[in-house]
PDB file of C-alpha atoms in Angstrom:
ATOM      1  CA  MET A 176    -170.777   7.105-281.601  1.00 28.00           C
ATOM      2  CA  GLU A 177    -168.226   8.139-280.471  1.00 32.00           C
ATOM      3  CA  PRO A 178    -167.164   6.295-276.960  1.00 31.00           C
ATOM      4  CA  VAL A 179    -167.762   7.438-273.631  1.00 36.00           C
ATOM      5  CA  LEU A 180    -164.427   7.277-271.625  1.00 34.00           C
ATOM      6  CA  TYR A 181    -164.463   7.073-267.219  1.00 37.00           C
ATOM      7  CA  ASP A 182    -161.049   7.105-265.997  1.00 37.00           C
ATOM      8  CA  LYS A 183    -160.149   6.267-262.687  1.00 36.00           C
ATOM      9  CA  TYR A 184    -157.686   5.605-261.202  1.00 31.00           C
ATOM     10  CA  ASP A 185    -155.995   7.586-264.693  1.00 34.00           C
ATOM     11  CA  LYS A 186    -157.233   4.134-266.059  1.00 36.00           C
ATOM     12  CA  ILE A 187    -159.536   4.519-268.762  1.00 34.00           C
ATOM     13  CA  ALA A 188    -162.523   2.242-269.133  1.00 39.00           C
ATOM     14  CA  GLN A 189    -163.955   3.012-272.297  1.00 45.00           C
ATOM     15  CA  ILE A 190    -167.690   2.452-273.492  1.00 44.00           C
ATOM     16  CA  LEU A 191    -168.224   2.229-276.284  1.00 42.00           C
ATOM     17  CA  ALA A 192    -171.897   2.010-277.702  1.00 41.00           C
ATOM     18  CA  LEU A 193    -171.590  -0.183-281.089  1.00 38.00           C
ATOM     19  CA  GLY A 194    -175.360  -1.658-281.197  1.00 34.00           C
ATOM     20  CA  VAL A 195    -175.432  -1.455-285.227  1.00 31.00           C
ATOM     21  CA  LEU A 196    -172.107  -3.878-284.817  1.00 33.00           C
ATOM     22  CA  SER A 197    -172.961  -7.921-285.216  1.00 33.00           C
ATOM     23  CA  GLY A 198    -169.090  -8.880-284.204  1.00 39.00           C
ATOM     24  CA  PHE A 199    -166.674  -7.934-280.709  1.00 40.00           C
ATOM     25  CA  SER A 200    -164.046  -5.466-282.467  1.00 36.00           C
ATOM     26  CA  ALA A 201    -161.760  -6.717-279.677  1.00 39.00           C
ATOM     27  CA  VAL A 202    -160.456 -10.343-278.085  1.00 42.00           C
ATOM     28  CA  ALA A 203    -159.748 -10.408-274.177  1.00 43.00           C
ATOM     29  CA  GLN A 204    -157.096 -12.982-273.485  1.00 43.00           C
ATOM     30  CA  ALA A 205    -155.720 -14.099-270.378  1.00 45.00           C
ATOM     31  CA  ASP A 206    -152.754 -14.295-268.174  1.00 48.00           C
ATOM     32  CA  ALA A 207    -152.867 -17.897-266.753  1.00 43.00           C
ATOM     33  CA  SER A 208    -149.670 -16.203-265.103  1.00 37.00           C
ATOM     34  CA  GLN A 209    -151.918 -13.642-262.803  1.00 44.00           C
ATOM     35  CA  SER A 210    -154.160 -16.452-261.406  1.00 47.00           C
ATOM     36  CA  THR A 211    -154.532 -19.954-259.158  1.00 51.00           C
ATOM     37  CA  ALA A 212    -158.028 -21.008-260.081  1.00 59.00           C
ATOM     38  CA  ASN A 213    -159.581 -23.660-258.614  1.00 77.00           C
ATOM     39  CA  SER A 214    -161.083 -25.764-260.815  1.00 87.00           C
ATOM     40  CA  PRO A 215    -164.970 -26.425-261.612  1.00 94.00           C
ATOM     41  CA  GLN A 216    -164.782 -29.894-260.308  1.00 94.00           C
ATOM     42  CA  LYS A 217    -163.521 -28.023-256.359  1.00 93.00           C
ATOM     43  CA  TRP A 218    -166.544 -25.980-256.982  1.00 93.00           C
ATOM     44  CA  ALA A 219    -169.298 -28.808-257.846  1.00 94.00           C
ATOM     45  CA  GLU A 220    -168.059 -30.965-255.020  1.00 94.00           C
ATOM     46  CA  LYS A 221    -168.356 -27.615-252.896  1.00 94.00           C
ATOM     47  CA  CYS A 222    -172.200 -26.930-253.898  1.00 95.00           C
ATOM     48  CA  GLU A 223    -175.673 -28.699-254.657  1.00 93.00           C
ATOM     49  CA  PRO A 224    -178.531 -27.691-257.045  1.00 93.00           C
ATOM     50  CA  TRP A 225    -180.353 -24.921-255.747  1.00 92.00           C
ATOM     51  CA  ASP A 226    -177.980 -24.303-252.694  1.00 95.00           C
ATOM     52  CA  GLU A 227    -178.103 -21.442-250.104  1.00 97.00           C
ATOM     53  CA  TRP A 228    -177.746 -18.220-251.515  1.00 96.00           C
ATOM     54  CA  ASP A 229    -174.624 -17.142-249.585  1.00 97.00           C
ATOM     55  CA  LYS A 230    -172.691 -20.396-249.068  1.00 98.00           C
ATOM     56  CA  PRO A 231    -169.291 -19.593-249.833  1.00 97.00           C
ATOM     57  CA  ALA A 232    -167.974 -21.628-252.713  1.00 97.00           C
ATOM     58  CA  PRO A 233    -164.138 -21.823-254.864  1.00 96.00           C
ATOM     59  CA  PRO A 234    -163.725 -19.393-257.296  1.00 97.00           C
ATOM     60  CA  PHE A 235    -162.519 -20.806-260.435  1.00 96.00           C
ATOM     61  CA  LYS A 236    -162.491 -20.407-264.143  1.00 95.00           C
ATOM     62  CA  VAL A 237    -164.650 -20.309-266.625  1.00 96.00           C
ATOM     63  CA  HIS A 238    -162.135 -20.237-269.601  1.00 95.00           C
ATOM     64  CA  GLY A 239    -159.420 -18.079-270.923  1.00 95.00           C
ATOM     65  CA  ASN A 240    -160.185 -14.558-268.822  1.00 96.00           C
ATOM     66  CA  THR A 241    -163.919 -15.407-267.167  1.00 97.00           C
ATOM     67  CA  TYR A 242    -164.142 -17.053-264.469  1.00 97.00           C
ATOM     68  CA  TYR A 243    -166.848 -17.427-262.049  1.00 98.00           C
ATOM     69  CA  VAL A 244    -166.233 -15.716-257.970  1.00 98.00           C
ATOM     70  CA  GLY A 245    -169.692 -16.022-257.061  1.00 98.00           C
ATOM     71  CA  THR A 246    -171.468 -18.046-254.004  1.00 98.00           C
ATOM     72  CA  CYS A 247    -173.099 -21.622-254.358  1.00 97.00           C
ATOM     73  CA  GLY A 248    -176.275 -20.328-254.815  1.00 97.00           C
ATOM     74  CA  ILE A 249    -175.698 -16.862-256.810  1.00 98.00           C
ATOM     75  CA  ALA A 250    -173.133 -16.397-260.031  1.00 98.00           C
ATOM     76  CA  SER A 251    -171.301 -13.751-259.803  1.00 99.00           C
ATOM     77  CA  ILE A 252    -168.751 -13.227-263.651  1.00 99.00           C
ATOM     78  CA  LEU A 253    -165.660 -12.032-263.302  1.00 98.00           C
ATOM     79  CA  ILE A 254    -163.433 -11.306-266.619  1.00 98.00           C
ATOM     80  CA  THR A 255    -160.485  -9.814-266.359  1.00 97.00           C
ATOM     81  CA  ASP A 256    -158.069  -7.331-268.566  1.00 96.00           C
ATOM     82  CA  ASP A 257    -155.156  -5.830-268.354  1.00 93.00           C
ATOM     83  CA  GLU A 258    -155.946  -3.204-268.406  1.00 93.00           C
ATOM     84  CA  GLY A 259    -158.867  -2.965-265.585  1.00 95.00           C
ATOM     85  CA  HIS A 260    -161.658  -5.658-265.094  1.00 97.00           C
ATOM     86  CA  VAL A 261    -165.825  -6.398-265.989  1.00 98.00           C
ATOM     87  CA  LEU A 262    -168.016  -7.581-262.598  1.00 98.00           C
ATOM     88  CA  LEU A 263    -171.202  -8.680-263.142  1.00 99.00           C
ATOM     89  CA  ASP A 264    -173.922  -9.036-259.929  1.00 99.00           C
ATOM     90  CA  SER A 265    -172.469  -8.726-256.682  1.00 98.00           C
ATOM     91  CA  GLY A 266    -175.082 -11.426-255.014  1.00 98.00           C
ATOM     92  CA  THR A 267    -176.370 -10.230-251.551  1.00 98.00           C
ATOM     93  CA  GLU A 268    -174.892  -7.756-249.569  1.00 98.00           C
ATOM     94  CA  ALA A 269    -173.221 -10.468-247.174  1.00 98.00           C
ATOM     95  CA  GLY A 270    -173.004 -12.313-250.947  1.00 98.00           C
ATOM     96  CA  ALA A 271    -170.304  -9.678-252.202  1.00 99.00           C
ATOM     97  CA  ARG A 272    -168.282 -10.583-249.113  1.00 98.00           C
ATOM     98  CA  VAL A 273    -167.724 -13.924-250.465  1.00 98.00           C
ATOM     99  CA  VAL A 274    -166.964 -12.135-254.219  1.00 99.00           C
ATOM    100  CA  LYS A 275    -164.219 -10.386-252.477  1.00 98.00           C
ATOM    101  CA  ARG A 276    -163.180 -12.399-251.312  1.00 98.00           C
ATOM    102  CA  ASN A 277    -162.910 -14.529-254.741  1.00 98.00           C
ATOM    103  CA  ILE A 278    -161.512 -12.285-256.555  1.00 98.00           C
ATOM    104  CA  GLU A 279    -158.531 -11.803-253.871  1.00 96.00           C
ATOM    105  CA  MET A 280    -157.805 -15.746-254.037  1.00 95.00           C
ATOM    106  CA  LEU A 281    -157.037 -15.759-256.948  1.00 96.00           C
ATOM    107  CA  ASN A 282    -154.760 -12.710-257.477  1.00 95.00           C
ATOM    108  CA  PHE A 283    -156.728 -10.378-258.996  1.00 96.00           C
ATOM    109  CA  ASP A 284    -156.509  -6.687-257.297  1.00 96.00           C
ATOM    110  CA  ILE A 285    -160.346  -5.997-256.735  1.00 96.00           C
ATOM    111  CA  GLY A 286    -159.042  -2.642-257.237  1.00 96.00           C
ATOM    112  CA  ASP A 287    -158.648  -3.093-261.160  1.00 97.00           C
ATOM    113  CA  VAL A 288    -162.375  -4.205-261.058  1.00 97.00           C
ATOM    114  CA  LEU A 289    -163.111  -1.023-263.624  1.00 96.00           C
ATOM    115  CA  LEU A 290    -167.022  -1.717-265.256  1.00 97.00           C
ATOM    116  CA  LEU A 291    -169.855  -3.730-262.811  1.00 98.00           C
ATOM    117  CA  GLY A 292    -173.396  -4.559-264.598  1.00 98.00           C
ATOM    118  CA  TYR A 293    -175.918  -7.162-264.063  1.00 99.00           C
ATOM    119  CA  SER A 294    -178.522  -9.674-264.360  1.00 98.00           C
ATOM    120  CA  HIS A 295    -181.439  -7.975-263.025  1.00 97.00           C
ATOM    121  CA  GLU A 296    -182.547  -6.144-259.991  1.00 97.00           C
ATOM    122  CA  HIS A 297    -183.027  -8.196-257.883  1.00 97.00           C
ATOM    123  CA  PHE A 298    -181.642  -8.250-253.663  1.00 97.00           C
ATOM    124  CA  ASP A 299    -180.245 -11.920-254.101  1.00 97.00           C
ATOM    125  CA  HIS A 300    -178.433 -10.829-257.907  1.00 98.00           C
ATOM    126  CA  VAL A 301    -177.086  -7.047-256.869  1.00 98.00           C
ATOM    127  CA  GLY A 302    -177.866  -6.159-253.033  1.00 98.00           C
ATOM    128  CA  GLY A 303    -174.252  -5.925-252.450  1.00 98.00           C
ATOM    129  CA  MET A 304    -173.987  -3.906-255.630  1.00 99.00           C
ATOM    130  CA  ALA A 305    -173.040  -0.564-253.608  1.00 98.00           C
ATOM    131  CA  TYR A 306    -170.159  -2.604-251.446  1.00 98.00           C
ATOM    132  CA  LEU A 307    -168.574  -3.505-253.730  1.00 98.00           C
ATOM    133  CA  GLN A 308    -168.640   0.076-256.079  1.00 98.00           C
ATOM    134  CA  GLU A 309    -167.670   1.739-252.935  1.00 98.00           C
ATOM    135  CA  LEU A 310    -164.832  -0.841-252.503  1.00 97.00           C
ATOM    136  CA  THR A 311    -163.289  -0.666-256.259  1.00 97.00           C
ATOM    137  CA  GLY A 312    -164.663   2.845-257.328  1.00 96.00           C
ATOM    138  CA  GLY A 313    -165.586   1.161-260.775  1.00 96.00           C
ATOM    139  CA  SER A 314    -168.587   2.390-262.807  1.00 97.00           C
ATOM    140  CA  LEU A 315    -171.739   0.979-262.709  1.00 98.00           C
ATOM    141  CA  VAL A 316    -174.291   0.832-265.920  1.00 98.00           C
ATOM    142  CA  SER A 317    -177.602  -0.136-266.213  1.00 98.00           C
ATOM    143  CA  LEU A 318    -180.685  -0.542-268.778  1.00 98.00           C
ATOM    144  CA  LYS A 319    -182.693   2.957-268.039  1.00 97.00           C
ATOM    145  CA  ALA A 320    -185.380   0.419-267.278  1.00 97.00           C
ATOM    146  CA  GLY A 321    -183.645  -0.773-264.271  1.00 98.00           C
ATOM    147  CA  ALA A 322    -181.612   2.461-262.649  1.00 98.00           C
ATOM    148  CA  LYS A 323    -183.969   3.749-260.912  1.00 97.00           C
ATOM    149  CA  VAL A 324    -184.148   0.760-258.536  1.00 98.00           C
ATOM    150  CA  MET A 325    -180.783   0.633-258.535  1.00 98.00           C
ATOM    151  CA  GLU A 326    -180.314   4.473-257.461  1.00 98.00           C
ATOM    152  CA  SER A 327    -183.103   3.376-254.773  1.00 98.00           C
ATOM    153  CA  GLY A 328    -182.121   0.816-253.669  1.00 98.00           C
ATOM    154  CA  ALA A 329    -186.788  -0.004-254.535  1.00 97.00           C
ATOM    155  CA  SER A 330    -188.295  -2.255-256.297  1.00 94.00           C
ATOM    156  CA  ASP A 331    -190.645  -1.210-259.501  1.00 95.00           C
ATOM    157  CA  PRO A 332    -193.900  -0.760-259.546  1.00 96.00           C
ATOM    158  CA  THR A 333    -194.016  -2.147-262.770  1.00 96.00           C
ATOM    159  CA  ASP A 334    -191.467  -5.720-261.411  1.00 97.00           C
ATOM    160  CA  PRO A 335    -194.278  -8.246-261.889  1.00 97.00           C
ATOM    161  CA  GLN A 336    -192.579  -9.038-258.031  1.00 96.00           C
ATOM    162  CA  HIS A 337    -193.390  -5.709-256.875  1.00 96.00           C
ATOM    163  CA  GLY A 338    -193.475  -5.955-253.032  1.00 91.00           C
ATOM    164  CA  MET A 339    -191.877  -9.513-252.523  1.00 94.00           C
ATOM    165  CA  HIS A 340    -188.214  -8.493-251.682  1.00 92.00           C
ATOM    166  CA  ALA A 341    -186.122  -6.254-250.118  1.00 91.00           C
ATOM    167  CA  PRO A 342    -185.024  -3.261-250.704  1.00 96.00           C
ATOM    168  CA  PHE A 343    -180.703  -2.786-250.991  1.00 97.00           C
ATOM    169  CA  ALA A 344    -178.541  -0.330-250.728  1.00 98.00           C
ATOM    170  CA  PRO A 345    -178.559   1.874-253.635  1.00 98.00           C
ATOM    171  CA  ALA A 346    -176.022   2.202-256.257  1.00 98.00           C
ATOM    172  CA  ARG A 347    -174.594   4.927-258.118  1.00 97.00           C
ATOM    173  CA  VAL A 348    -175.202   4.323-261.613  1.00 98.00           C
ATOM    174  CA  ASP A 349    -172.467   6.187-264.239  1.00 97.00           C
ATOM    175  CA  PHE A 350    -174.180   5.129-267.275  1.00 96.00           C
ATOM    176  CA  VAL A 351    -177.346   3.908-269.060  1.00 97.00           C
ATOM    177  CA  HIS A 352    -176.574   1.495-272.149  1.00 96.00           C
ATOM    178  CA  LYS A 353    -179.056   0.391-274.531  1.00 95.00           C
ATOM    179  CA  ASP A 354    -179.521  -2.764-275.595  1.00 95.00           C
ATOM    180  CA  GLY A 355    -177.178  -4.080-278.430  1.00 95.00           C
ATOM    181  CA  ASP A 356    -174.685  -1.604-276.544  1.00 96.00           C
ATOM    182  CA  ALA A 357    -170.609  -2.449-276.373  1.00 95.00           C
ATOM    183  CA  MET A 358    -168.029  -1.655-273.550  1.00 95.00           C
ATOM    184  CA  GLY A 359    -165.304  -2.365-271.786  1.00 89.00           C
ATOM    185  CA  THR A 360    -161.449  -1.861-270.808  1.00 88.00           C
ATOM    186  CA  GLY A 361    -158.711  -2.287-272.801  1.00 84.00           C
ATOM    187  CA  SER A 362    -159.067  -4.766-275.057  1.00 87.00           C
ATOM    188  CA  LEU A 363    -161.756  -6.697-273.081  1.00 93.00           C
ATOM    189  CA  LEU A 364    -165.422  -5.962-274.406  1.00 95.00           C
ATOM    190  CA  VAL A 365    -169.153  -7.087-273.074  1.00 97.00           C
ATOM    191  CA  ARG A 366    -172.136  -6.615-274.965  1.00 97.00           C
ATOM    192  CA  SER A 367    -175.824  -6.113-273.360  1.00 98.00           C
ATOM    193  CA  PHE A 368    -179.522  -7.886-274.302  1.00 98.00           C
ATOM    194  CA  SER A 369    -182.903  -5.683-272.970  1.00 98.00           C
ATOM    195  CA  ALA A 370    -184.520  -8.898-271.966  1.00 98.00           C
ATOM    196  CA  PRO A 371    -187.560  -7.629-269.431  1.00 98.00           C
ATOM    197  CA  GLY A 372    -189.489 -10.264-268.354  1.00 97.00           C
ATOM    198  CA  HIS A 373    -188.247 -11.787-264.767  1.00 97.00           C
ATOM    199  CA  THR A 374    -186.940  -7.281-264.133  1.00 98.00           C
ATOM    200  CA  PRO A 375    -187.548  -4.846-266.308  1.00 97.00           C
ATOM    201  CA  GLY A 376    -184.017  -3.885-266.130  1.00 98.00           C
ATOM    202  CA  ALA A 377    -183.134  -7.835-266.569  1.00 98.00           C
ATOM    203  CA  THR A 378    -180.402  -7.955-269.044  1.00 99.00           C
ATOM    204  CA  ILE A 379    -177.972 -10.831-270.999  1.00 99.00           C
ATOM    205  CA  TRP A 380    -174.406 -10.154-271.978  1.00 99.00           C
ATOM    206  CA  GLN A 381    -172.613 -11.941-274.276  1.00 98.00           C
ATOM    207  CA  TRP A 382    -168.807 -11.119-275.118  1.00 98.00           C
ATOM    208  CA  GLU A 383    -165.434 -13.570-276.083  1.00 97.00           C
ATOM    209  CA  SER A 384    -162.402 -15.732-274.174  1.00 96.00           C
ATOM    210  CA  CYS A 385    -159.950 -16.608-274.792  1.00 94.00           C
ATOM    211  CA  ALA A 386    -157.351 -19.094-273.727  1.00 91.00           C
ATOM    212  CA  GLU A 387    -153.840 -20.715-275.482  1.00 83.00           C
ATOM    213  CA  LYS A 388    -154.150 -24.628-276.311  1.00 80.00           C
ATOM    214  CA  ASP A 389    -151.933 -26.725-277.990  1.00 72.00           C
ATOM    215  CA  GLY A 390    -150.350 -22.712-279.391  1.00 76.00           C
ATOM    216  CA  ASP A 391    -154.103 -21.477-280.662  1.00 81.00           C
ATOM    217  CA  ASP A 392    -155.868 -19.410-279.326  1.00 86.00           C
ATOM    218  CA  ASP A 393    -159.507 -21.097-278.703  1.00 92.00           C
ATOM    219  CA  CYS A 394    -161.682 -18.159-278.408  1.00 95.00           C
ATOM    220  CA  LYS A 395    -165.212 -18.791-276.884  1.00 96.00           C
ATOM    221  CA  THR A 396    -168.392 -16.489-276.644  1.00 98.00           C
ATOM    222  CA  ILE A 397    -169.272 -17.060-273.191  1.00 98.00           C
ATOM    223  CA  VAL A 398    -173.571 -15.995-273.125  1.00 98.00           C
ATOM    224  CA  TYR A 399    -174.568 -14.755-268.830  1.00 98.00           C
ATOM    225  CA  ALA A 400    -178.689 -15.175-269.785  1.00 98.00           C
ATOM    226  CA  ASP A 401    -180.886 -13.900-267.020  1.00 97.00           C
ATOM    227  CA  SER A 402    -183.590 -16.337-264.768  1.00 94.00           C
ATOM    228  CA  MET A 403    -186.035 -15.285-267.272  1.00 96.00           C
ATOM    229  CA  SER A 404    -188.413 -16.682-265.157  1.00 96.00           C
ATOM    230  CA  PRO A 405    -192.113 -16.141-264.903  1.00 97.00           C
ATOM    231  CA  VAL A 406    -192.450 -14.971-260.883  1.00 96.00           C
ATOM    232  CA  SER A 407    -194.825 -12.420-259.313  1.00 97.00           C
ATOM    233  CA  ARG A 408    -196.751 -11.809-256.650  1.00 97.00           C
ATOM    234  CA  ASP A 409    -199.911 -12.569-256.092  1.00 95.00           C
ATOM    235  CA  GLY A 410    -202.619 -10.946-258.535  1.00 95.00           C
ATOM    236  CA  TYR A 411    -200.513 -10.291-261.328  1.00 97.00           C
ATOM    237  CA  LYS A 412    -201.012 -11.047-264.452  1.00 97.00           C
ATOM    238  CA  PHE A 413    -198.817 -11.243-267.114  1.00 98.00           C
ATOM    239  CA  SER A 414    -201.413 -11.635-270.027  1.00 97.00           C
ATOM    240  CA  ASP A 415    -202.334  -7.833-268.237  1.00 98.00           C
ATOM    241  CA  HIS A 416    -199.802  -6.205-269.740  1.00 98.00           C
ATOM    242  CA  PRO A 417    -199.545  -7.305-273.352  1.00 98.00           C
ATOM    243  CA  GLU A 418    -196.676  -4.880-273.750  1.00 98.00           C
ATOM    244  CA  TYR A 419    -193.937  -5.906-271.806  1.00 98.00           C
ATOM    245  CA  LEU A 420    -195.453  -9.929-272.396  1.00 98.00           C
ATOM    246  CA  ALA A 421    -194.175  -8.974-276.115  1.00 98.00           C
ATOM    247  CA  ALA A 422    -191.132  -7.471-274.700  1.00 98.00           C
ATOM    248  CA  TYR A 423    -190.373 -10.301-272.757  1.00 98.00           C
ATOM    249  CA  ARG A 424    -190.846 -12.847-275.725  1.00 98.00           C
ATOM    250  CA  ALA A 425    -188.521 -10.704-278.048  1.00 98.00           C
ATOM    251  CA  GLY A 426    -185.598 -10.865-274.760  1.00 98.00           C
ATOM    252  CA  ILE A 427    -186.012 -15.035-274.902  1.00 98.00           C
ATOM    253  CA  ASP A 428    -185.969 -14.668-278.423  1.00 98.00           C
ATOM    254  CA  ARG A 429    -182.897 -12.856-278.805  1.00 98.00           C
ATOM    255  CA  LEU A 430    -181.551 -15.178-276.939  1.00 98.00           C
ATOM    256  CA  GLY A 431    -182.097 -18.679-278.330  1.00 98.00           C
ATOM    257  CA  LYS A 432    -180.119 -16.993-281.626  1.00 98.00           C
ATOM    258  CA  LEU A 433    -177.735 -15.858-279.791  1.00 98.00           C
ATOM    259  CA  GLU A 434    -173.223 -17.486-281.318  1.00 96.00           C
ATOM    260  CA  CYS A 435    -173.230 -18.792-277.617  1.00 96.00           C
ATOM    261  CA  ASP A 436    -170.485 -21.824-277.058  1.00 97.00           C
ATOM    262  CA  ILE A 437    -170.639 -21.827-272.981  1.00 97.00           C
ATOM    263  CA  LEU A 438    -174.142 -20.286-271.020  1.00 98.00           C
ATOM    264  CA  LEU A 439    -173.865 -19.018-267.319  1.00 98.00           C
ATOM    265  CA  THR A 440    -176.376 -18.175-265.771  1.00 98.00           C
ATOM    266  CA  PRO A 441    -177.642 -15.948-261.857  1.00 98.00           C
ATOM    267  CA  HIS A 442    -178.991 -18.714-260.416  1.00 97.00           C
ATOM    268  CA  PRO A 443    -176.554 -21.575-261.311  1.00 95.00           C
ATOM    269  CA  SER A 444    -179.208 -24.025-261.351  1.00 93.00           C
ATOM    270  CA  HIS A 445    -180.885 -22.663-264.447  1.00 93.00           C
ATOM    271  CA  SER A 446    -178.554 -24.287-266.506  1.00 92.00           C
ATOM    272  CA  GLN A 447    -177.172 -26.990-264.158  1.00 93.00           C
ATOM    273  CA  MET A 448    -174.094 -26.112-264.053  1.00 92.00           C
ATOM    274  CA  VAL A 449    -173.698 -28.038-260.887  1.00 92.00           C
ATOM    275  CA  LYS A 450    -173.800 -30.768-262.439  1.00 92.00           C
ATOM    276  CA  ARG A 451    -171.509 -29.358-265.610  1.00 93.00           C
ATOM    277  CA  ALA A 452    -169.039 -28.103-263.571  1.00 93.00           C
ATOM    278  CA  ALA A 453    -168.424 -31.950-261.661  1.00 93.00           C
ATOM    279  CA  THR A 454    -167.212 -32.542-266.047  1.00 92.00           C
ATOM    280  CA  GLY A 455    -164.684 -29.903-265.870  1.00 89.00           C
ATOM    281  CA  SER A 456    -166.059 -28.499-268.392  1.00 87.00           C
ATOM    282  CA  PHE A 457    -169.321 -25.523-269.822  1.00 88.00           C
ATOM    283  CA  GLU A 458    -168.808 -26.181-272.715  1.00 86.00           C
ATOM    284  CA  GLY A 459    -171.803 -28.959-274.608  1.00 80.00           C
ATOM    285  CA  GLY A 460    -174.848 -29.107-271.850  1.00 84.00           C
ATOM    286  CA  VAL A 461    -177.625 -26.428-271.633  1.00 92.00           C
ATOM    287  CA  SER A 462    -177.303 -23.795-274.720  1.00 95.00           C
ATOM    288  CA  CYS A 463    -178.336 -21.051-275.065  1.00 97.00           C
ATOM    289  CA  ALA A 464    -181.527 -21.917-277.596  1.00 97.00           C
ATOM    290  CA  GLU A 465    -182.434 -24.931-275.002  1.00 97.00           C
ATOM    291  CA  TYR A 466    -182.409 -22.559-271.972  1.00 97.00           C
ATOM    292  CA  ALA A 467    -184.390 -20.108-274.335  1.00 98.00           C
ATOM    293  CA  ALA A 468    -187.413 -22.777-275.811  1.00 98.00           C
ATOM    294  CA  GLN A 469    -187.457 -23.781-271.909  1.00 97.00           C
ATOM    295  CA  LYS A 470    -188.443 -19.919-270.825  1.00 98.00           C
ATOM    296  CA  HIS A 471    -191.013 -19.744-273.528  1.00 98.00           C
ATOM    297  CA  ARG A 472    -192.330 -23.119-272.213  1.00 98.00           C
ATOM    298  CA  ASP A 473    -192.492 -22.021-268.710  1.00 98.00           C
ATOM    299  CA  LEU A 474    -194.244 -18.136-269.857  1.00 98.00           C
ATOM    300  CA  ASP A 475    -196.314 -21.111-272.108  1.00 98.00           C
ATOM    301  CA  ALA A 476    -197.457 -23.092-268.500  1.00 98.00           C
ATOM    302  CA  ARG A 477    -198.042 -19.796-266.328  1.00 98.00           C
ATOM    303  CA  LEU A 478    -200.344 -18.092-269.073  1.00 98.00           C
ATOM    304  CA  ALA A 479    -202.782 -21.630-269.506  1.00 98.00           C
ATOM    305  CA  LYS A 480    -203.553 -20.721-265.966  1.00 95.00           C
ATOM    306  CA  GLU A 481    -203.724 -17.181-265.560  1.00 95.00           C
ATOM    307  CA  MET A 482    -206.253 -18.380-268.481  1.00 94.00           C
ATOM    308  CA  ALA A 483    -207.622 -21.451-266.465  1.00 94.00           C
ATOM    309  CA  ASP A 484    -207.817 -19.048-263.004  1.00 88.00           C
ATOM    310  CA  GLU A 485    -210.480 -16.394-264.575  1.00 78.00           C
TER     311      GLU A 485
END
């Protein structure tokens, strides 16, 4: 498929549909001279497990060109490239102000963010997306299942949590991507995978990030997985929606099979990020396979409760 190009301030962000390809065609390199990132330990000292969503936190380098720029309670991930950056999740409307400040603290230009994506379409993760889109001029990408929510700010009636969350400022969806698509800026590519369950438009993101180690490239595959929690409004039963349930299971299965050296999650405590950050490295700890296995157990427990309540 031919690449779709977005032109922003004479810079190009490529959106490449590579669903049938198994590997990444480019490797993004980190330029350590551009940033003044704190260590993960500094973040762990400031934040606590299941911390407040809008509590400011210092940004830090995860690995290579990948940075955590979110709050203590809600993640936002910046992936950098000389030709433009990718930003995943905005946090709440207030949290997005923290994200902006953190990007600037790293000495990156907020205007160089060309591509915006998200984990799932609830206000705690995308409530500030419209603000960041206006600020950056970046292109927002979304799965079809989440696009209407992003452009209306109102939850989808098919969302298990419909009616539970506050609306958020609508954002402009510039590109609808599909399961397995890869997209990015310059030499940076991120791949998206559909993972409906927590919301219909929930998305898993995967990319490769490299750092220099002993004169060689130290490359890690990073996965930013959705929450995947089987949470719902009163009266909703996942067992009443077999097609949605099957897609939910398939997304969890997909996550468990992905190449994954470092796992990051929208709610940091879902993957014990505070504990892992305190060690100074995100390698090891909770793996994608372990995270997926836990989500299957959570869903099994939810279905058992639904059956017991009948």
